[in-house]
């Protein structure tokens, strides 16, 4: 590793949410084609990650992982080469335990040979899960093991630690060498799951920063209850509305979560494209300083309506106001709470990141009505009055 990798939260696509076990070579090539041709690549999405279920159930005689010969008849390297030919990067999955969550070989006590194998195949990103971990070995040691193996495998590989927020991960993950860490359980394609994951990480901004990002799990934007993975689709009926997906995307963006798409991008609606490729919202996520947001709650509806505010490198502020409740509600942002008193002789010039329009200059406060499950996203610039 000659230079730091993942200077901003990784953006890409992962197979798990929609396809689960049903993955194969042609699917991944088709996803790579769409990523390159649809505008997603130009918007910043670059990783295509194969999740669980890609290997045979046994290692070979040399103790190496073997790609499933039916799903990947030409091997993983051929798939990685195809992804790279599109100007994209390739990711794969393993597990800190003896087996993956779906029962395939894990990397426990095979960390260095697996890292070497991944490097030989041209892997750029490793998602590293936490199933079947031996009870009496600290997860901290296992993630440090794989981090060391990856950093000495001869190739730059982003390390995505996925232990679901267990074992006090906030206290040791950055020093382990991982570039991102999953801090939540698995997301599902329903509003309650999005809401639960988002609320669980408010106040945890101090644990996320440049080169080590708090991962709130993959995006369900655009799934609309469709796919082969029953775990992700549980209790989802028809999935979420586009309004809920918009809010989901906005919160994940400002909280510096990696933006890993989970829908079938080959079948994206225009609404899904507009959400996933909103350059103004993506810019909040990809700001070079990667500072986490602080939270201000609506004084008379604290459990449902709140604002996340993120300092940006250019002196502006990213602002996401959102309403988790089931009724329309007011959000009143007092500039005092941001550190901007009226006596300073300054106000905030507001640009709306969803309408892409300037809203004007405001003093003392900004007030708006936020519809149920909706959000307002602003880029605020300090101006003299």
Tab-separated table of C-alpha atoms in Angstrom:
chain	number	residue	atom	x	y	z
A	1	UNK	CA	0.000	0.000	0.000
A	2	UNK	CA	1.769	3.103	-1.222
A	3	UNK	CA	-0.931	5.642	-0.482
A	4	UNK	CA	-4.116	5.763	1.609
A	5	UNK	CA	-7.198	4.199	0.051
A	6	UNK	CA	-10.867	5.192	0.482
A	7	UNK	CA	-10.250	8.910	1.178
A	8	UNK	CA	-14.053	9.354	1.124
A	9	UNK	CA	-16.843	6.828	1.824
A	10	UNK	CA	-16.855	4.084	-0.841
A	11	UNK	CA	-19.681	4.119	-3.395
A	12	UNK	CA	-20.795	1.101	-5.380
A	13	UNK	CA	-23.162	-1.861	-5.636
A	14	UNK	CA	-23.518	-5.088	-3.644
A	15	UNK	CA	-25.328	-8.259	-4.725
A	16	UNK	CA	-26.863	-9.259	-1.381
A	17	UNK	CA	-30.007	-7.150	-0.968
A	18	UNK	CA	-31.650	-8.174	-4.223
A	19	UNK	CA	-29.994	-11.409	-5.276
A	20	UNK	CA	-28.871	-13.151	-2.079
A	21	UNK	CA	-27.724	-16.671	-3.028
A	22	UNK	CA	-28.641	-16.287	-6.709
A	23	UNK	CA	-25.458	-14.801	-8.118
A	24	UNK	CA	-23.407	-15.744	-11.157
A	25	UNK	CA	-20.865	-14.500	-13.644
A	26	UNK	CA	-23.339	-13.157	-16.189
A	27	UNK	CA	-25.227	-11.184	-13.537
A	28	UNK	CA	-22.080	-9.435	-12.345
A	29	UNK	CA	-21.007	-8.628	-15.908
A	30	UNK	CA	-24.465	-7.206	-16.622
A	31	UNK	CA	-24.290	-5.066	-13.494
A	32	UNK	CA	-20.861	-3.790	-14.583
A	33	UNK	CA	-22.254	-2.886	-18.017
A	34	UNK	CA	-25.139	-0.974	-16.452
A	35	UNK	CA	-22.915	0.768	-13.907
A	36	UNK	CA	-20.684	2.041	-16.691
A	37	UNK	CA	-23.451	3.030	-19.113
A	38	UNK	CA	-26.268	4.350	-16.889
A	39	UNK	CA	-24.479	7.343	-15.383
A	40	UNK	CA	-23.833	5.663	-12.031
A	41	UNK	CA	-20.093	5.438	-12.664
A	42	UNK	CA	-19.969	9.126	-13.580
A	43	UNK	CA	-21.890	9.915	-10.373
A	44	UNK	CA	-19.121	8.295	-8.309
A	45	UNK	CA	-20.175	4.670	-7.909
A	46	UNK	CA	-17.148	2.480	-8.609
A	47	UNK	CA	-17.211	-0.800	-6.642
A	48	UNK	CA	-19.121	-3.917	-7.705
A	49	UNK	CA	-19.132	-6.325	-4.765
A	50	UNK	CA	-20.129	-9.998	-4.811
A	51	UNK	CA	-21.552	-10.931	-1.417
A	52	UNK	CA	-21.913	-14.399	0.179
A	53	UNK	CA	-22.401	-17.712	-1.705
A	54	UNK	CA	-19.791	-17.317	-4.441
A	55	UNK	CA	-17.507	-20.225	-3.489
A	56	UNK	CA	-17.585	-23.993	-3.304
A	57	UNK	CA	-18.379	-25.498	0.096
A	58	UNK	CA	-14.835	-26.855	0.515
A	59	UNK	CA	-11.344	-25.415	0.014
A	60	UNK	CA	-8.955	-27.123	-2.390
A	61	UNK	CA	-6.062	-29.430	-1.433
A	62	UNK	CA	-3.852	-26.378	-0.867
A	63	UNK	CA	-6.310	-24.757	1.509
A	64	UNK	CA	-7.402	-22.115	-0.981
A	65	UNK	CA	-10.907	-20.878	-1.677
A	66	UNK	CA	-12.489	-22.191	-4.873
A	67	UNK	CA	-15.117	-20.287	-6.904
A	68	UNK	CA	-18.388	-22.149	-7.485
A	69	UNK	CA	-17.809	-23.803	-10.868
A	70	UNK	CA	-21.465	-23.457	-11.878
A	71	UNK	CA	-21.903	-19.817	-10.868
A	72	UNK	CA	-18.440	-18.663	-11.960
A	73	UNK	CA	-17.217	-21.162	-14.575
A	74	UNK	CA	-14.361	-18.878	-15.673
A	75	UNK	CA	-13.280	-18.102	-12.126
A	76	UNK	CA	-13.285	-14.913	-10.103
A	77	UNK	CA	-10.276	-13.347	-11.813
A	78	UNK	CA	-12.092	-13.343	-15.159
A	79	UNK	CA	-15.023	-11.503	-13.543
A	80	UNK	CA	-12.695	-9.019	-11.856
A	81	UNK	CA	-10.913	-8.425	-15.165
A	82	UNK	CA	-14.256	-7.705	-16.854
A	83	UNK	CA	-15.262	-5.248	-14.109
A	84	UNK	CA	-11.877	-3.533	-14.412
A	85	UNK	CA	-12.297	-3.301	-18.198
A	86	UNK	CA	-15.299	-1.034	-17.534
A	87	UNK	CA	-13.189	1.323	-15.445
A	88	UNK	CA	-14.724	-0.020	-12.223
A	89	UNK	CA	-13.381	-1.827	-9.150
A	90	UNK	CA	-14.234	-5.318	-7.939
A	91	UNK	CA	-15.155	-6.559	-4.473
A	92	UNK	CA	-15.742	-9.917	-2.824
A	93	UNK	CA	-16.980	-11.330	0.493
A	94	UNK	CA	-15.587	-13.465	3.284
A	95	UNK	CA	-16.107	-13.934	6.994
A	96	UNK	CA	-14.078	-13.728	10.221
A	97	UNK	CA	-15.570	-17.027	11.369
A	98	UNK	CA	-15.030	-20.636	10.364
A	99	UNK	CA	-17.886	-20.287	7.855
A	100	UNK	CA	-19.785	-17.484	6.181
A	101	UNK	CA	-23.326	-16.659	7.216
A	102	UNK	CA	-24.641	-18.940	4.456
A	103	UNK	CA	-22.332	-21.806	5.421
A	104	UNK	CA	-19.448	-21.419	2.966
A	105	UNK	CA	-15.785	-21.481	4.044
A	106	UNK	CA	-14.803	-18.482	6.166
A	107	UNK	CA	-11.335	-17.001	6.519
A	108	UNK	CA	-10.721	-17.930	10.172
A	109	UNK	CA	-7.048	-19.024	10.386
A	110	UNK	CA	-6.796	-18.643	6.603
A	111	UNK	CA	-6.454	-14.871	6.620
A	112	UNK	CA	-3.078	-14.549	4.902
A	113	UNK	CA	-3.638	-17.166	2.206
A	114	UNK	CA	-7.072	-15.694	1.456
A	115	UNK	CA	-5.705	-12.154	1.229
A	116	UNK	CA	-3.025	-13.438	-1.131
A	117	UNK	CA	-5.675	-15.221	-3.215
A	118	UNK	CA	-7.876	-12.124	-3.391
A	119	UNK	CA	-4.882	-10.056	-4.516
A	120	UNK	CA	-4.068	-12.574	-7.243
A	121	UNK	CA	-7.678	-12.412	-8.479
A	122	UNK	CA	-7.614	-8.610	-8.704
A	123	UNK	CA	-9.927	-7.891	-5.773
A	124	UNK	CA	-10.177	-4.218	-4.719
A	125	UNK	CA	-12.650	-4.476	-1.811
A	126	UNK	CA	-13.379	-7.107	0.847
A	127	UNK	CA	-16.591	-7.252	2.859
A	128	UNK	CA	-15.742	-9.257	5.986
A	129	UNK	CA	-18.699	-10.638	7.959
A	130	UNK	CA	-18.977	-12.023	11.513
A	131	UNK	CA	-20.886	-15.323	11.467
A	132	UNK	CA	-19.588	-18.541	13.093
A	133	UNK	CA	-16.886	-16.724	15.024
A	134	UNK	CA	-15.367	-18.932	17.759
A	135	UNK	CA	-16.793	-17.736	21.076
A	136	UNK	CA	-13.523	-17.332	22.935
A	137	UNK	CA	-11.518	-15.375	20.381
A	138	UNK	CA	-12.078	-11.584	20.461
A	139	UNK	CA	-13.453	-10.148	17.244
A	140	UNK	CA	-10.954	-7.320	17.615
A	141	UNK	CA	-8.089	-9.778	17.058
A	142	UNK	CA	-9.760	-11.371	14.039
A	143	UNK	CA	-10.297	-8.044	12.290
A	144	UNK	CA	-6.739	-6.971	13.069
A	145	UNK	CA	-5.557	-10.269	11.581
A	146	UNK	CA	-7.312	-9.755	8.281
A	147	UNK	CA	-6.352	-6.089	8.159
A	148	UNK	CA	-2.700	-7.074	8.520
A	149	UNK	CA	-3.058	-9.738	5.837
A	150	UNK	CA	-4.662	-7.301	3.405
A	151	UNK	CA	-2.075	-4.611	4.049
A	152	UNK	CA	0.660	-7.103	3.163
A	153	UNK	CA	-0.884	-8.933	0.213
A	154	UNK	CA	0.689	-6.791	-2.492
A	155	UNK	CA	-2.529	-5.054	-3.595
A	156	UNK	CA	-4.646	-2.154	-2.306
A	157	UNK	CA	-7.851	-3.738	-0.983
A	158	UNK	CA	-10.498	-1.724	0.885
A	159	UNK	CA	-11.367	-3.550	4.118
A	160	UNK	CA	-15.075	-3.426	4.975
A	161	UNK	CA	-15.479	-4.837	8.491
A	162	UNK	CA	-19.001	-6.111	9.130
A	163	UNK	CA	-19.514	-7.145	12.759
A	164	UNK	CA	-22.901	-5.402	13.143
A	165	UNK	CA	-21.763	-3.048	15.939
A	166	UNK	CA	-20.873	-5.846	18.374
A	167	UNK	CA	-18.033	-6.248	20.876
A	168	UNK	CA	-17.402	-2.546	21.426
A	169	UNK	CA	-16.305	-2.148	17.812
A	170	UNK	CA	-16.361	1.658	18.040
A	171	UNK	CA	-13.451	1.536	20.489
A	172	UNK	CA	-11.017	-0.478	18.360
A	173	UNK	CA	-12.052	-0.567	14.706
A	174	UNK	CA	-10.142	2.494	13.512
A	175	UNK	CA	-6.883	1.264	15.002
A	176	UNK	CA	-7.449	-2.175	13.431
A	177	UNK	CA	-6.825	-0.762	9.962
A	178	UNK	CA	-10.309	-1.193	8.457
A	179	UNK	CA	-11.599	1.474	6.068
A	180	UNK	CA	-15.247	1.043	7.085
A	181	UNK	CA	-17.254	-0.844	9.685
A	182	UNK	CA	-20.859	-2.016	9.838
A	183	UNK	CA	-22.441	-0.703	13.004
A	184	UNK	CA	-25.970	-2.067	12.541
A	185	UNK	CA	-27.881	-5.258	11.905
A	186	UNK	CA	-28.997	-6.135	8.378
A	187	UNK	CA	-31.255	-3.609	6.705
A	188	UNK	CA	-34.625	-4.606	5.231
A	189	UNK	CA	-36.704	-2.999	2.510
A	190	UNK	CA	-39.170	-1.340	4.865
A	191	UNK	CA	-39.462	2.024	6.574
A	192	UNK	CA	-39.148	0.706	10.129
A	193	UNK	CA	-35.785	-0.876	9.305
A	194	UNK	CA	-34.466	2.337	7.727
A	195	UNK	CA	-35.705	4.338	10.715
A	196	UNK	CA	-34.175	1.889	13.225
A	197	UNK	CA	-30.746	1.900	11.577
A	198	UNK	CA	-30.683	5.681	11.246
A	199	UNK	CA	-31.694	6.389	14.855
A	200	UNK	CA	-29.223	3.828	16.199
A	201	UNK	CA	-26.282	5.878	14.873
A	202	UNK	CA	-27.307	9.416	15.746
A	203	UNK	CA	-24.701	10.574	18.230
A	204	UNK	CA	-22.014	8.226	16.930
A	205	UNK	CA	-20.413	10.681	14.507
A	206	UNK	CA	-17.284	10.859	16.644
A	207	UNK	CA	-16.465	7.258	15.689
A	208	UNK	CA	-16.469	7.921	11.949
A	209	UNK	CA	-14.037	9.937	9.887
A	210	UNK	CA	-11.599	9.996	7.014
A	211	UNK	CA	-10.307	6.490	6.145
A	212	UNK	CA	-12.657	4.709	8.606
A	213	UNK	CA	-16.380	5.167	8.013
A	214	UNK	CA	-19.413	4.107	10.023
A	215	UNK	CA	-21.416	1.848	7.678
A	216	UNK	CA	-25.181	1.916	8.394
A	217	UNK	CA	-25.633	-0.949	5.877
A	218	UNK	CA	-26.359	-1.041	2.186
A	219	UNK	CA	-29.014	1.025	0.449
A	220	UNK	CA	-32.460	-0.395	-0.310
A	221	UNK	CA	-33.297	2.542	-2.605
A	222	UNK	CA	-35.261	1.329	-5.624
A	223	UNK	CA	-35.932	-2.219	-4.448
A	224	UNK	CA	-39.716	-1.757	-4.087
A	225	UNK	CA	-40.124	-5.193	-2.533
A	226	UNK	CA	-38.531	-7.056	-5.438
A	227	UNK	CA	-35.702	-9.586	-5.325
A	228	UNK	CA	-34.682	-13.079	-4.313
A	229	UNK	CA	-33.503	-12.379	-0.767
A	230	UNK	CA	-36.321	-13.159	1.664
A	231	UNK	CA	-34.349	-11.818	4.632
A	232	UNK	CA	-34.154	-8.331	3.135
A	233	UNK	CA	-37.758	-8.441	1.884
A	234	UNK	CA	-39.234	-9.639	5.183
A	235	UNK	CA	-42.213	-7.499	6.299
A	236	UNK	CA	-41.740	-5.178	3.333
A	237	UNK	CA	-44.974	-5.805	1.360
A	238	UNK	CA	-44.177	-3.577	-1.637
A	239	UNK	CA	-41.074	-2.027	-0.137
A	240	UNK	CA	-40.775	1.685	0.497
A	241	UNK	CA	-42.135	4.688	-1.343
A	242	UNK	CA	-39.851	6.891	-3.420
A	243	UNK	CA	-40.228	9.557	-0.734
A	244	UNK	CA	-38.952	7.125	1.898
A	245	UNK	CA	-36.063	6.088	-0.356
A	246	UNK	CA	-35.200	9.759	-0.846
A	247	UNK	CA	-35.046	10.279	2.925
A	248	UNK	CA	-33.070	7.064	3.395
A	249	UNK	CA	-30.499	8.181	0.821
A	250	UNK	CA	-30.236	11.691	2.292
A	251	UNK	CA	-29.623	10.469	5.848
A	252	UNK	CA	-27.057	7.892	4.754
A	253	UNK	CA	-25.280	10.543	2.687
A	254	UNK	CA	-24.921	13.154	5.415
A	255	UNK	CA	-23.946	10.531	8.013
A	256	UNK	CA	-20.943	9.542	5.849
A	257	UNK	CA	-22.174	6.004	5.376
A	258	UNK	CA	-20.735	4.227	2.325
A	259	UNK	CA	-23.308	4.426	-0.484
A	260	UNK	CA	-23.592	0.819	-1.644
A	261	UNK	CA	-26.606	0.271	-3.913
A	262	UNK	CA	-28.652	-2.872	-3.297
A	263	UNK	CA	-31.338	-2.787	-6.008
A	264	UNK	CA	-31.199	-4.327	-9.478
A	265	UNK	CA	-29.714	-1.344	-11.286
A	266	UNK	CA	-30.574	-2.921	-14.652
A	267	UNK	CA	-34.235	-2.182	-13.877
A	268	UNK	CA	-34.007	1.247	-12.231
A	269	UNK	CA	-36.974	3.594	-12.584
A	270	UNK	CA	-36.378	7.271	-13.345
A	271	UNK	CA	-37.215	8.075	-9.723
A	272	UNK	CA	-34.573	5.640	-8.510
A	273	UNK	CA	-31.993	7.124	-10.888
A	274	UNK	CA	-32.824	10.636	-9.713
A	275	UNK	CA	-32.287	9.616	-6.100
A	276	UNK	CA	-29.087	7.632	-6.567
A	277	UNK	CA	-27.502	10.167	-8.916
A	278	UNK	CA	-28.367	13.387	-7.088
A	279	UNK	CA	-24.991	15.114	-7.306
A	280	UNK	CA	-25.857	17.694	-4.643
A	281	UNK	CA	-26.706	15.030	-2.047
A	282	UNK	CA	-23.746	12.850	-3.037
A	283	UNK	CA	-21.502	15.894	-2.513
A	284	UNK	CA	-22.512	15.944	1.167
A	285	UNK	CA	-21.285	12.360	1.473
A	286	UNK	CA	-18.066	12.841	-0.486
A	287	UNK	CA	-16.787	16.025	1.167
A	288	UNK	CA	-13.000	15.634	1.607
A	289	UNK	CA	-13.030	16.298	5.354
A	290	UNK	CA	-15.729	13.652	5.995
A	291	UNK	CA	-16.869	15.320	9.199
A	292	UNK	CA	-19.836	13.692	10.864
A	293	UNK	CA	-23.070	15.611	11.475
A	294	UNK	CA	-24.487	16.799	14.762
A	295	UNK	CA	-28.194	16.517	15.527
A	296	UNK	CA	-30.738	19.170	16.526
A	297	UNK	CA	-34.232	17.923	17.369
A	298	UNK	CA	-37.502	19.771	16.954
A	299	UNK	CA	-38.331	20.985	20.463
A	300	UNK	CA	-41.952	19.796	20.453
A	301	UNK	CA	-41.545	16.590	18.408
A	302	UNK	CA	-38.121	15.344	19.431
A	303	UNK	CA	-38.646	11.663	18.687
A	304	UNK	CA	-39.664	12.145	15.069
A	305	UNK	CA	-38.418	15.421	13.591
A	306	UNK	CA	-34.776	16.397	13.617
A	307	UNK	CA	-31.958	17.980	11.663
A	308	UNK	CA	-28.480	16.656	10.911
A	309	UNK	CA	-25.881	19.369	10.235
A	310	UNK	CA	-22.470	18.707	8.737
A	311	UNK	CA	-19.590	21.196	8.406
A	312	UNK	CA	-18.208	21.138	4.843
A	313	UNK	CA	-14.664	21.804	3.704
A	314	UNK	CA	-15.625	25.047	1.898
A	315	UNK	CA	-17.187	26.627	4.997
A	316	UNK	CA	-20.748	25.756	4.039
A	317	UNK	CA	-23.010	23.372	5.957
A	318	UNK	CA	-24.935	20.337	4.776
A	319	UNK	CA	-28.374	20.206	6.392
A	320	UNK	CA	-30.843	17.305	6.320
A	321	UNK	CA	-34.211	17.889	8.017
A	322	UNK	CA	-36.295	14.739	8.220
A	323	UNK	CA	-39.596	13.550	9.645
A	324	UNK	CA	-39.663	9.949	10.829
A	325	UNK	CA	-43.234	10.261	12.082
A	326	UNK	CA	-46.512	9.464	10.378
A	327	UNK	CA	-47.846	13.034	10.317
A	328	UNK	CA	-46.685	16.239	8.650
A	329	UNK	CA	-44.716	18.352	11.113
A	330	UNK	CA	-42.791	21.603	11.451
A	331	UNK	CA	-39.010	21.756	11.703
A	332	UNK	CA	-37.629	25.025	13.009
A	333	UNK	CA	-33.852	25.294	12.823
A	334	UNK	CA	-32.591	28.017	15.150
A	335	UNK	CA	-29.303	29.432	13.861
A	336	UNK	CA	-28.219	30.034	17.446
A	337	UNK	CA	-27.924	26.248	17.782
A	338	UNK	CA	-25.507	26.180	14.846
A	339	UNK	CA	-23.257	28.829	16.389
A	340	UNK	CA	-24.619	31.739	14.316
A	341	UNK	CA	-26.128	34.541	16.434
A	342	UNK	CA	-28.039	37.409	14.840
A	343	UNK	CA	-25.557	39.819	16.453
A	344	UNK	CA	-22.864	38.484	14.104
A	345	UNK	CA	-24.491	40.396	11.246
A	346	UNK	CA	-24.676	37.222	9.210
A	347	UNK	CA	-27.313	34.884	7.909
A	348	UNK	CA	-27.529	31.693	5.870
A	349	UNK	CA	-28.069	31.485	2.126
A	350	UNK	CA	-29.994	28.272	1.491
A	351	UNK	CA	-29.731	26.048	-1.599
A	352	UNK	CA	-32.200	23.154	-1.859
A	353	UNK	CA	-30.391	19.953	-2.884
A	354	UNK	CA	-33.558	18.196	-4.105
A	355	UNK	CA	-35.199	21.021	-6.056
A	356	UNK	CA	-31.743	22.342	-7.086
A	357	UNK	CA	-32.922	25.900	-6.444
A	358	UNK	CA	-31.748	28.786	-4.289
A	359	UNK	CA	-34.222	29.585	-1.514
A	360	UNK	CA	-32.749	32.921	-0.442
A	361	UNK	CA	-31.073	34.339	2.661
A	362	UNK	CA	-32.485	33.651	6.131
A	363	UNK	CA	-31.715	35.186	9.523
A	364	UNK	CA	-32.125	33.721	13.016
A	365	UNK	CA	-33.934	30.587	11.829
A	366	UNK	CA	-35.194	28.492	8.934
A	367	UNK	CA	-38.668	26.985	9.261
A	368	UNK	CA	-40.352	24.455	7.017
A	369	UNK	CA	-43.103	21.872	7.060
A	370	UNK	CA	-41.772	18.362	6.492
A	371	UNK	CA	-44.189	15.758	5.198
A	372	UNK	CA	-44.410	12.342	6.836
A	373	UNK	CA	-41.303	10.209	6.072
A	374	UNK	CA	-39.945	13.022	3.891
A	375	UNK	CA	-36.921	15.284	4.170
A	376	UNK	CA	-35.547	18.682	3.191
A	377	UNK	CA	-31.877	18.819	2.215
A	378	UNK	CA	-30.040	22.128	2.099
A	379	UNK	CA	-26.558	23.468	1.484
A	380	UNK	CA	-26.198	26.550	3.691
A	381	UNK	CA	-23.587	29.272	3.146
A	382	UNK	CA	-22.771	31.975	5.684
A	383	UNK	CA	-23.307	35.459	4.208
A	384	UNK	CA	-23.024	38.995	5.512
A	385	UNK	CA	-26.341	40.814	5.855
